[in-house]
mmCIF file with all atom_site columns, C-alpha atoms and ligand atoms in Angstrom:
data_model
loop_
_atom_site.group_PDB
_atom_site.id
_atom_site.type_symbol
_atom_site.label_atom_id
_atom_site.label_alt_id
_atom_site.label_comp_id
_atom_site.label_asym_id
_atom_site.label_entity_id
_atom_site.label_seq_id
_atom_site.pdbx_PDB_ins_code
_atom_site.Cartn_x
_atom_site.Cartn_y
_atom_site.Cartn_z
_atom_site.occupancy
_atom_site.B_iso_or_equiv
_atom_site.pdbx_formal_charge
_atom_site.auth_seq_id
_atom_site.auth_comp_id
_atom_site.auth_asym_id
_atom_site.auth_atom_id
_atom_site.pdbx_PDB_model_num
ATOM   1   C  CA  . MET A 1 1   ? -25.795 -34.928 51.555 1.00 0.00 ? 1   MET A CA  1
ATOM   2   C  CA  . LYS A 1 2   ? -24.803 -38.175 53.180 1.00 0.00 ? 2   LYS A CA  1
ATOM   3   C  CA  . ASP A 1 3   ? -26.462 -38.998 56.475 1.00 0.00 ? 3   ASP A CA  1
ATOM   4   C  CA  . GLU A 1 4   ? -24.262 -41.337 58.537 1.00 0.00 ? 4   GLU A CA  1
ATOM   5   C  CA  . ASN A 1 5   ? -27.303 -42.686 60.344 1.00 0.00 ? 5   ASN A CA  1
ATOM   6   C  CA  . CYS A 1 6   ? -29.195 -43.534 57.170 1.00 0.00 ? 6   CYS A CA  1
ATOM   7   C  CA  . ILE A 1 7   ? -28.795 -47.084 55.905 1.00 0.00 ? 7   ILE A CA  1
ATOM   8   C  CA  . PHE A 1 8   ? -29.566 -46.190 52.274 1.00 0.00 ? 8   PHE A CA  1
ATOM   9   C  CA  . CYS A 1 9   ? -27.114 -43.249 52.299 1.00 0.00 ? 9   CYS A CA  1
ATOM   10  C  CA  . ARG A 1 10  ? -24.477 -45.664 53.506 1.00 0.00 ? 10  ARG A CA  1
ATOM   11  C  CA  . ILE A 1 11  ? -25.425 -48.231 50.856 1.00 0.00 ? 11  ILE A CA  1
ATOM   12  C  CA  . ALA A 1 12  ? -25.363 -45.530 48.144 1.00 0.00 ? 12  ALA A CA  1
ATOM   13  C  CA  . ASP A 1 13  ? -21.916 -44.483 49.374 1.00 0.00 ? 13  ASP A CA  1
ATOM   14  C  CA  . GLY A 1 14  ? -20.652 -48.058 49.368 1.00 0.00 ? 14  GLY A CA  1
ATOM   15  C  CA  . ASP A 1 15  ? -20.095 -48.049 53.153 1.00 0.00 ? 15  ASP A CA  1
ATOM   16  C  CA  . ILE A 1 16  ? -22.488 -50.966 53.491 1.00 0.00 ? 16  ILE A CA  1
ATOM   17  C  CA  . PRO A 1 17  ? -22.394 -53.700 50.857 1.00 0.00 ? 17  PRO A CA  1
ATOM   18  C  CA  . SER A 1 18  ? -25.428 -54.490 48.734 1.00 0.00 ? 18  SER A CA  1
ATOM   19  C  CA  . THR A 1 19  ? -26.155 -56.418 45.591 1.00 0.00 ? 19  THR A CA  1
ATOM   20  C  CA  . THR A 1 20  ? -26.079 -53.701 42.966 1.00 0.00 ? 20  THR A CA  1
ATOM   21  C  CA  . VAL A 1 21  ? -27.841 -53.870 39.615 1.00 0.00 ? 21  VAL A CA  1
ATOM   22  C  CA  . TYR A 1 22  ? -27.023 -50.411 38.319 1.00 0.00 ? 22  TYR A CA  1
ATOM   23  C  CA  . GLU A 1 23  ? -25.449 -47.158 39.383 1.00 0.00 ? 23  GLU A CA  1
ATOM   24  C  CA  . ASP A 1 24  ? -25.065 -43.678 37.939 1.00 0.00 ? 24  ASP A CA  1
ATOM   25  C  CA  . ASP A 1 25  ? -24.400 -40.206 39.368 1.00 0.00 ? 25  ASP A CA  1
ATOM   26  C  CA  . SER A 1 26  ? -27.901 -39.863 40.756 1.00 0.00 ? 26  SER A CA  1
ATOM   27  C  CA  . PHE A 1 27  ? -29.190 -43.354 41.586 1.00 0.00 ? 27  PHE A CA  1
ATOM   28  C  CA  . THR A 1 28  ? -28.271 -46.811 42.696 1.00 0.00 ? 28  THR A CA  1
ATOM   29  C  CA  . VAL A 1 29  ? -30.428 -49.851 42.023 1.00 0.00 ? 29  VAL A CA  1
ATOM   30  C  CA  . ILE A 1 30  ? -30.040 -52.667 44.541 1.00 0.00 ? 30  ILE A CA  1
ATOM   31  C  CA  . MET A 1 31  ? -31.672 -55.975 45.270 1.00 0.00 ? 31  MET A CA  1
ATOM   32  C  CA  . ASP A 1 32  ? -34.010 -55.866 48.258 1.00 0.00 ? 32  ASP A CA  1
ATOM   33  C  CA  . LEU A 1 33  ? -32.578 -57.787 51.224 1.00 0.00 ? 33  LEU A CA  1
ATOM   34  C  CA  . SER A 1 34  ? -35.956 -59.434 51.910 1.00 0.00 ? 34  SER A CA  1
ATOM   35  C  CA  . PRO A 1 35  ? -37.445 -59.763 48.441 1.00 0.00 ? 35  PRO A CA  1
ATOM   36  C  CA  . ALA A 1 36  ? -41.189 -60.148 47.989 1.00 0.00 ? 36  ALA A CA  1
ATOM   37  C  CA  . THR A 1 37  ? -40.467 -62.086 44.812 1.00 0.00 ? 37  THR A CA  1
ATOM   38  C  CA  . ARG A 1 38  ? -37.449 -63.077 42.726 1.00 0.00 ? 38  ARG A CA  1
ATOM   39  C  CA  . GLY A 1 39  ? -35.819 -59.905 41.419 1.00 0.00 ? 39  GLY A CA  1
ATOM   40  C  CA  . HIS A 1 40  ? -37.395 -57.405 43.856 1.00 0.00 ? 40  HIS A CA  1
ATOM   41  C  CA  . ALA A 1 41  ? -35.211 -54.314 43.491 1.00 0.00 ? 41  ALA A CA  1
ATOM   42  C  CA  . LEU A 1 42  ? -35.053 -50.808 44.913 1.00 0.00 ? 42  LEU A CA  1
ATOM   43  C  CA  . ILE A 1 43  ? -34.154 -47.620 43.074 1.00 0.00 ? 43  ILE A CA  1
ATOM   44  C  CA  . ILE A 1 44  ? -32.501 -45.266 45.542 1.00 0.00 ? 44  ILE A CA  1
ATOM   45  C  CA  . PRO A 1 45  ? -31.478 -41.660 44.907 1.00 0.00 ? 45  PRO A CA  1
ATOM   46  C  CA  . LYS A 1 46  ? -27.902 -41.092 46.063 1.00 0.00 ? 46  LYS A CA  1
ATOM   47  C  CA  . ASP A 1 47  ? -28.824 -37.777 47.664 1.00 0.00 ? 47  ASP A CA  1
ATOM   48  C  CA  . HIS A 1 48  ? -30.724 -38.188 50.879 1.00 0.00 ? 48  HIS A CA  1
ATOM   49  C  CA  . MET A 1 49  ? -34.413 -37.328 50.770 1.00 0.00 ? 49  MET A CA  1
ATOM   50  C  CA  . ASP A 1 50  ? -36.808 -38.737 53.318 1.00 0.00 ? 50  ASP A CA  1
ATOM   51  C  CA  . ASP A 1 51  ? -39.697 -39.266 50.944 1.00 0.00 ? 51  ASP A CA  1
ATOM   52  C  CA  . ILE A 1 52  ? -41.516 -38.060 47.831 1.00 0.00 ? 52  ILE A CA  1
ATOM   53  C  CA  . PHE A 1 53  ? -42.369 -34.767 49.517 1.00 0.00 ? 53  PHE A CA  1
ATOM   54  C  CA  . GLU A 1 54  ? -38.683 -33.850 49.444 1.00 0.00 ? 54  GLU A CA  1
ATOM   55  C  CA  . MET A 1 55  ? -38.067 -34.868 45.831 1.00 0.00 ? 55  MET A CA  1
ATOM   56  C  CA  . ASP A 1 56  ? -37.753 -32.266 43.066 1.00 0.00 ? 56  ASP A CA  1
ATOM   57  C  CA  . GLU A 1 57  ? -39.479 -32.826 39.725 1.00 0.00 ? 57  GLU A CA  1
ATOM   58  C  CA  . LYS A 1 58  ? -36.235 -33.055 37.735 1.00 0.00 ? 58  LYS A CA  1
ATOM   59  C  CA  . THR A 1 59  ? -35.024 -35.930 39.894 1.00 0.00 ? 59  THR A CA  1
ATOM   60  C  CA  . ALA A 1 60  ? -38.471 -37.525 39.662 1.00 0.00 ? 60  ALA A CA  1
ATOM   61  C  CA  . GLY A 1 61  ? -38.269 -37.421 35.861 1.00 0.00 ? 61  GLY A CA  1
ATOM   62  C  CA  . LYS A 1 62  ? -34.878 -39.134 35.860 1.00 0.00 ? 62  LYS A CA  1
ATOM   63  C  CA  . LEU A 1 63  ? -36.117 -41.648 38.418 1.00 0.00 ? 63  LEU A CA  1
ATOM   64  C  CA  . PHE A 1 64  ? -39.074 -42.754 36.365 1.00 0.00 ? 64  PHE A CA  1
ATOM   65  C  CA  . LYS A 1 65  ? -37.036 -43.030 33.180 1.00 0.00 ? 65  LYS A CA  1
ATOM   66  C  CA  . LEU A 1 66  ? -34.736 -45.376 35.065 1.00 0.00 ? 66  LEU A CA  1
ATOM   67  C  CA  . ALA A 1 67  ? -37.706 -47.290 36.482 1.00 0.00 ? 67  ALA A CA  1
ATOM   68  C  CA  . VAL A 1 68  ? -38.975 -47.937 32.954 1.00 0.00 ? 68  VAL A CA  1
ATOM   69  C  CA  . ARG A 1 69  ? -35.535 -49.194 31.933 1.00 0.00 ? 69  ARG A CA  1
ATOM   70  C  CA  . VAL A 1 70  ? -35.220 -51.533 34.895 1.00 0.00 ? 70  VAL A CA  1
ATOM   71  C  CA  . ALA A 1 71  ? -38.801 -52.791 34.525 1.00 0.00 ? 71  ALA A CA  1
ATOM   72  C  CA  . LYS A 1 72  ? -38.224 -53.696 30.876 1.00 0.00 ? 72  LYS A CA  1
ATOM   73  C  CA  . ALA A 1 73  ? -34.959 -55.452 31.772 1.00 0.00 ? 73  ALA A CA  1
ATOM   74  C  CA  . MET A 1 74  ? -36.786 -57.411 34.487 1.00 0.00 ? 74  MET A CA  1
ATOM   75  C  CA  . LYS A 1 75  ? -39.467 -58.530 32.083 1.00 0.00 ? 75  LYS A CA  1
ATOM   76  C  CA  . LYS A 1 76  ? -36.853 -59.620 29.568 1.00 0.00 ? 76  LYS A CA  1
ATOM   77  C  CA  . ALA A 1 77  ? -34.473 -61.281 32.025 1.00 0.00 ? 77  ALA A CA  1
ATOM   78  C  CA  . LEU A 1 78  ? -36.807 -62.737 34.620 1.00 0.00 ? 78  LEU A CA  1
ATOM   79  C  CA  . LYS A 1 79  ? -39.777 -63.498 32.365 1.00 0.00 ? 79  LYS A CA  1
ATOM   80  C  CA  . CYS A 1 80  ? -42.116 -62.065 35.005 1.00 0.00 ? 80  CYS A CA  1
ATOM   81  C  CA  . ASP A 1 81  ? -45.826 -62.045 34.244 1.00 0.00 ? 81  ASP A CA  1
ATOM   82  C  CA  . GLY A 1 82  ? -46.358 -58.568 35.691 1.00 0.00 ? 82  GLY A CA  1
ATOM   83  C  CA  . LEU A 1 83  ? -44.698 -56.002 37.917 1.00 0.00 ? 83  LEU A CA  1
ATOM   84  C  CA  . ASN A 1 84  ? -45.713 -53.750 40.802 1.00 0.00 ? 84  ASN A CA  1
ATOM   85  C  CA  . ILE A 1 85  ? -44.135 -50.390 41.425 1.00 0.00 ? 85  ILE A CA  1
ATOM   86  C  CA  . VAL A 1 86  ? -44.572 -49.487 45.082 1.00 0.00 ? 86  VAL A CA  1
ATOM   87  C  CA  . GLN A 1 87  ? -43.333 -46.405 46.863 1.00 0.00 ? 87  GLN A CA  1
ATOM   88  C  CA  . ASN A 1 88  ? -44.178 -45.803 50.514 1.00 0.00 ? 88  ASN A CA  1
ATOM   89  C  CA  . ASN A 1 89  ? -44.104 -42.385 52.181 1.00 0.00 ? 89  ASN A CA  1
ATOM   90  C  CA  . GLY A 1 90  ? -44.439 -42.110 55.929 1.00 0.00 ? 90  GLY A CA  1
ATOM   91  C  CA  . ALA A 1 91  ? -44.943 -44.756 58.580 1.00 0.00 ? 91  ALA A CA  1
ATOM   92  C  CA  . ILE A 1 92  ? -48.708 -44.776 58.003 1.00 0.00 ? 92  ILE A CA  1
ATOM   93  C  CA  . ALA A 1 93  ? -48.029 -45.745 54.386 1.00 0.00 ? 93  ALA A CA  1
ATOM   94  C  CA  . GLY A 1 94  ? -45.662 -48.530 55.394 1.00 0.00 ? 94  GLY A CA  1
ATOM   95  C  CA  . GLN A 1 95  ? -42.331 -46.747 54.933 1.00 0.00 ? 95  GLN A CA  1
ATOM   96  C  CA  . THR A 1 96  ? -39.748 -48.384 57.176 1.00 0.00 ? 96  THR A CA  1
ATOM   97  C  CA  . VAL A 1 97  ? -36.566 -46.837 55.728 1.00 0.00 ? 97  VAL A CA  1
ATOM   98  C  CA  . ARG A 1 98  ? -36.691 -43.031 55.780 1.00 0.00 ? 98  ARG A CA  1
ATOM   99  C  CA  . HIS A 1 99  ? -34.699 -42.531 52.604 1.00 0.00 ? 99  HIS A CA  1
ATOM   100 C  CA  . PHE A 1 100 ? -36.812 -42.414 49.442 1.00 0.00 ? 100 PHE A CA  1
ATOM   101 C  CA  . HIS A 1 101 ? -36.859 -45.657 47.480 1.00 0.00 ? 101 HIS A CA  1
ATOM   102 C  CA  . LEU A 1 102 ? -38.943 -47.067 44.670 1.00 0.00 ? 102 LEU A CA  1
ATOM   103 C  CA  . HIS A 1 103 ? -39.777 -50.769 44.824 1.00 0.00 ? 103 HIS A CA  1
ATOM   104 C  CA  . LEU A 1 104 ? -39.875 -52.732 41.589 1.00 0.00 ? 104 LEU A CA  1
ATOM   105 C  CA  . ILE A 1 105 ? -41.498 -56.052 42.348 1.00 0.00 ? 105 ILE A CA  1
ATOM   106 C  CA  . PRO A 1 106 ? -41.690 -58.571 39.512 1.00 0.00 ? 106 PRO A CA  1
ATOM   107 C  CA  . ARG A 1 107 ? -44.839 -60.665 39.721 1.00 0.00 ? 107 ARG A CA  1
ATOM   108 C  CA  . TYR A 1 108 ? -45.245 -64.281 38.729 1.00 0.00 ? 108 TYR A CA  1
ATOM   109 C  CA  . GLU A 1 109 ? -48.349 -66.390 38.321 1.00 0.00 ? 109 GLU A CA  1
ATOM   110 C  CA  . GLY A 1 110 ? -48.930 -68.149 41.648 1.00 0.00 ? 110 GLY A CA  1
ATOM   111 C  CA  . ASP A 1 111 ? -46.325 -66.111 43.573 1.00 0.00 ? 111 ASP A CA  1
ATOM   112 C  CA  . GLY A 1 112 ? -48.783 -65.778 46.459 1.00 0.00 ? 112 GLY A CA  1
ATOM   113 C  CA  . GLN A 1 113 ? -48.055 -62.085 46.994 1.00 0.00 ? 113 GLN A CA  1
ATOM   114 C  CA  . SER A 1 114 ? -50.752 -59.466 47.388 1.00 0.00 ? 114 SER A CA  1
ATOM   115 C  CA  . ILE A 1 115 ? -50.266 -55.728 47.024 1.00 0.00 ? 115 ILE A CA  1
ATOM   116 C  CA  . LEU A 1 116 ? -53.804 -54.507 47.389 1.00 0.00 ? 116 LEU A CA  1
ATOM   117 C  CA  . TRP A 1 117 ? -55.995 -52.134 49.336 1.00 0.00 ? 117 TRP A CA  1
ATOM   118 C  CA  . THR A 1 118 ? -59.614 -52.512 50.352 1.00 0.00 ? 118 THR A CA  1
ATOM   119 C  CA  . PRO A 1 119 ? -61.819 -50.553 47.927 1.00 0.00 ? 119 PRO A CA  1
ATOM   120 C  CA  . GLY A 1 120 ? -63.729 -47.801 49.732 1.00 0.00 ? 120 GLY A CA  1
ATOM   121 C  CA  . GLU A 1 121 ? -66.669 -45.566 48.844 1.00 0.00 ? 121 GLU A CA  1
ATOM   122 C  CA  . ALA A 1 122 ? -67.079 -41.871 48.072 1.00 0.00 ? 122 ALA A CA  1
ATOM   123 C  CA  . SER A 1 123 ? -70.030 -39.858 46.815 1.00 0.00 ? 123 SER A CA  1
ATOM   124 C  CA  . ASP A 1 124 ? -69.742 -37.729 43.669 1.00 0.00 ? 124 ASP A CA  1
ATOM   125 C  CA  . GLU A 1 125 ? -69.542 -34.670 45.933 1.00 0.00 ? 125 GLU A CA  1
ATOM   126 C  CA  . GLU A 1 126 ? -66.783 -36.154 48.088 1.00 0.00 ? 126 GLU A CA  1
ATOM   127 C  CA  . ARG A 1 127 ? -64.731 -37.081 45.039 1.00 0.00 ? 127 ARG A CA  1
ATOM   128 C  CA  . GLU A 1 128 ? -65.212 -33.633 43.525 1.00 0.00 ? 128 GLU A CA  1
ATOM   129 C  CA  . ARG A 1 129 ? -64.266 -31.900 46.788 1.00 0.00 ? 129 ARG A CA  1
ATOM   130 C  CA  . ALA A 1 130 ? -61.107 -33.975 47.087 1.00 0.00 ? 130 ALA A CA  1
ATOM   131 C  CA  . ALA A 1 131 ? -60.226 -33.246 43.462 1.00 0.00 ? 131 ALA A CA  1
ATOM   132 C  CA  . GLN A 1 132 ? -60.816 -29.541 44.008 1.00 0.00 ? 132 GLN A CA  1
ATOM   133 C  CA  . ASP A 1 133 ? -58.652 -29.449 47.135 1.00 0.00 ? 133 ASP A CA  1
ATOM   134 C  CA  . ILE A 1 134 ? -55.774 -31.104 45.292 1.00 0.00 ? 134 ILE A CA  1
ATOM   135 C  CA  . ARG A 1 135 ? -56.246 -28.980 42.165 1.00 0.00 ? 135 ARG A CA  1
ATOM   136 C  CA  . GLU A 1 136 ? -56.052 -25.795 44.185 1.00 0.00 ? 136 GLU A CA  1
ATOM   137 C  CA  . ALA A 1 137 ? -52.821 -26.917 45.817 1.00 0.00 ? 137 ALA A CA  1
ATOM   138 C  CA  . MET A 1 138 ? -51.084 -27.734 42.514 1.00 0.00 ? 138 MET A CA  1
HETATM 139 P  P1  . 5GP B 2 .   ? -40.244 -49.694 52.887 1.00 0.00 ? 1   5GP B P1  1
HETATM 140 O  O1  . 5GP B 2 .   ? -41.072 -50.540 53.821 1.00 0.00 ? 1   5GP B O1  1
HETATM 141 O  O2  . 5GP B 2 .   ? -39.536 -48.574 53.628 1.00 0.00 ? 1   5GP B O2  1
HETATM 142 O  O3  . 5GP B 2 .   ? -40.985 -49.213 51.687 1.00 0.00 ? 1   5GP B O3  1
HETATM 143 O  O4  . 5GP B 2 .   ? -39.149 -50.672 52.305 1.00 0.00 ? 1   5GP B O4  1
HETATM 144 C  C1  . 5GP B 2 .   ? -37.897 -50.858 52.833 1.00 0.00 ? 1   5GP B C1  1
HETATM 145 C  C2  . 5GP B 2 .   ? -37.281 -52.012 52.092 1.00 0.00 ? 1   5GP B C2  1
HETATM 146 O  O5  . 5GP B 2 .   ? -35.889 -51.974 52.280 1.00 0.00 ? 1   5GP B O5  1
HETATM 147 C  C3  . 5GP B 2 .   ? -37.773 -53.378 52.557 1.00 0.00 ? 1   5GP B C3  1
HETATM 148 O  O6  . 5GP B 2 .   ? -38.313 -54.075 51.442 1.00 0.00 ? 1   5GP B O6  1
HETATM 149 C  C4  . 5GP B 2 .   ? -36.525 -54.031 53.117 1.00 0.00 ? 1   5GP B C4  1
HETATM 150 O  O7  . 5GP B 2 .   ? -36.477 -55.407 52.849 1.00 0.00 ? 1   5GP B O7  1
HETATM 151 C  C5  . 5GP B 2 .   ? -35.419 -53.278 52.427 1.00 0.00 ? 1   5GP B C5  1
HETATM 152 N  N1  . 5GP B 2 .   ? -34.189 -53.159 53.193 1.00 0.00 ? 1   5GP B N1  1
HETATM 153 C  C6  . 5GP B 2 .   ? -34.066 -52.738 54.491 1.00 0.00 ? 1   5GP B C6  1
HETATM 154 N  N2  . 5GP B 2 .   ? -32.779 -52.717 54.866 1.00 0.00 ? 1   5GP B N2  1
HETATM 155 C  C7  . 5GP B 2 .   ? -32.061 -53.107 53.774 1.00 0.00 ? 1   5GP B C7  1
HETATM 156 C  C8  . 5GP B 2 .   ? -30.672 -53.288 53.550 1.00 0.00 ? 1   5GP B C8  1
HETATM 157 O  O8  . 5GP B 2 .   ? -29.833 -53.076 54.406 1.00 0.00 ? 1   5GP B O8  1
HETATM 158 N  N3  . 5GP B 2 .   ? -30.300 -53.679 52.307 1.00 0.00 ? 1   5GP B N3  1
HETATM 159 C  C9  . 5GP B 2 .   ? -31.207 -53.924 51.312 1.00 0.00 ? 1   5GP B C9  1
HETATM 160 N  N4  . 5GP B 2 .   ? -30.744 -54.311 50.127 1.00 0.00 ? 1   5GP B N4  1
HETATM 161 N  N5  . 5GP B 2 .   ? -32.526 -53.781 51.501 1.00 0.00 ? 1   5GP B N5  1
HETATM 162 C  C10 . 5GP B 2 .   ? -32.956 -53.384 52.717 1.00 0.00 ? 1   5GP B C10 1
HETATM 163 ZN ZN1 . ZN  B 3 .   ? -30.278 -41.359 53.382 1.00 0.00 ? 2   ZN  B ZN1 1
#
């Protein structure tokens, strides 16, 4: 369902222009307006969903198949040395546009970018408890 107030709904609908790489019934792939590196693209589902918590598994399957296709095309076309897939959910995680999107960020030797977190610590018990909590919710 299109949300008039959502920038990515409007892009997916063609109301707002974007540089499009690919489009099908379910997704559009566009170039990021402020690319981290050359070729930084976004895969956007055409149906509005705020984040991963609103995505169904069938759509997720199609999404990742497309991500693999785009990633391989990037490697071939852009000769990138690596590639980050980034997907932010919620403001705390850095999401600024509240319409699900998957970042594909080609990486090049010396590109100066950094997509890292600070490694933390957890005891065996803490890791096991976290695993158990998640397992029980699945
Ligand atoms: P987030 O921080 O939500 O994971 O990423 C949002 C991304 O969308 C950013 O990388 C930003 O540059 C990109 N972006 C925001 N507005 C537009 C737009 O109007 N067009 C395009 N192509 N990208 C946008
Ligand atoms: Zn939307």
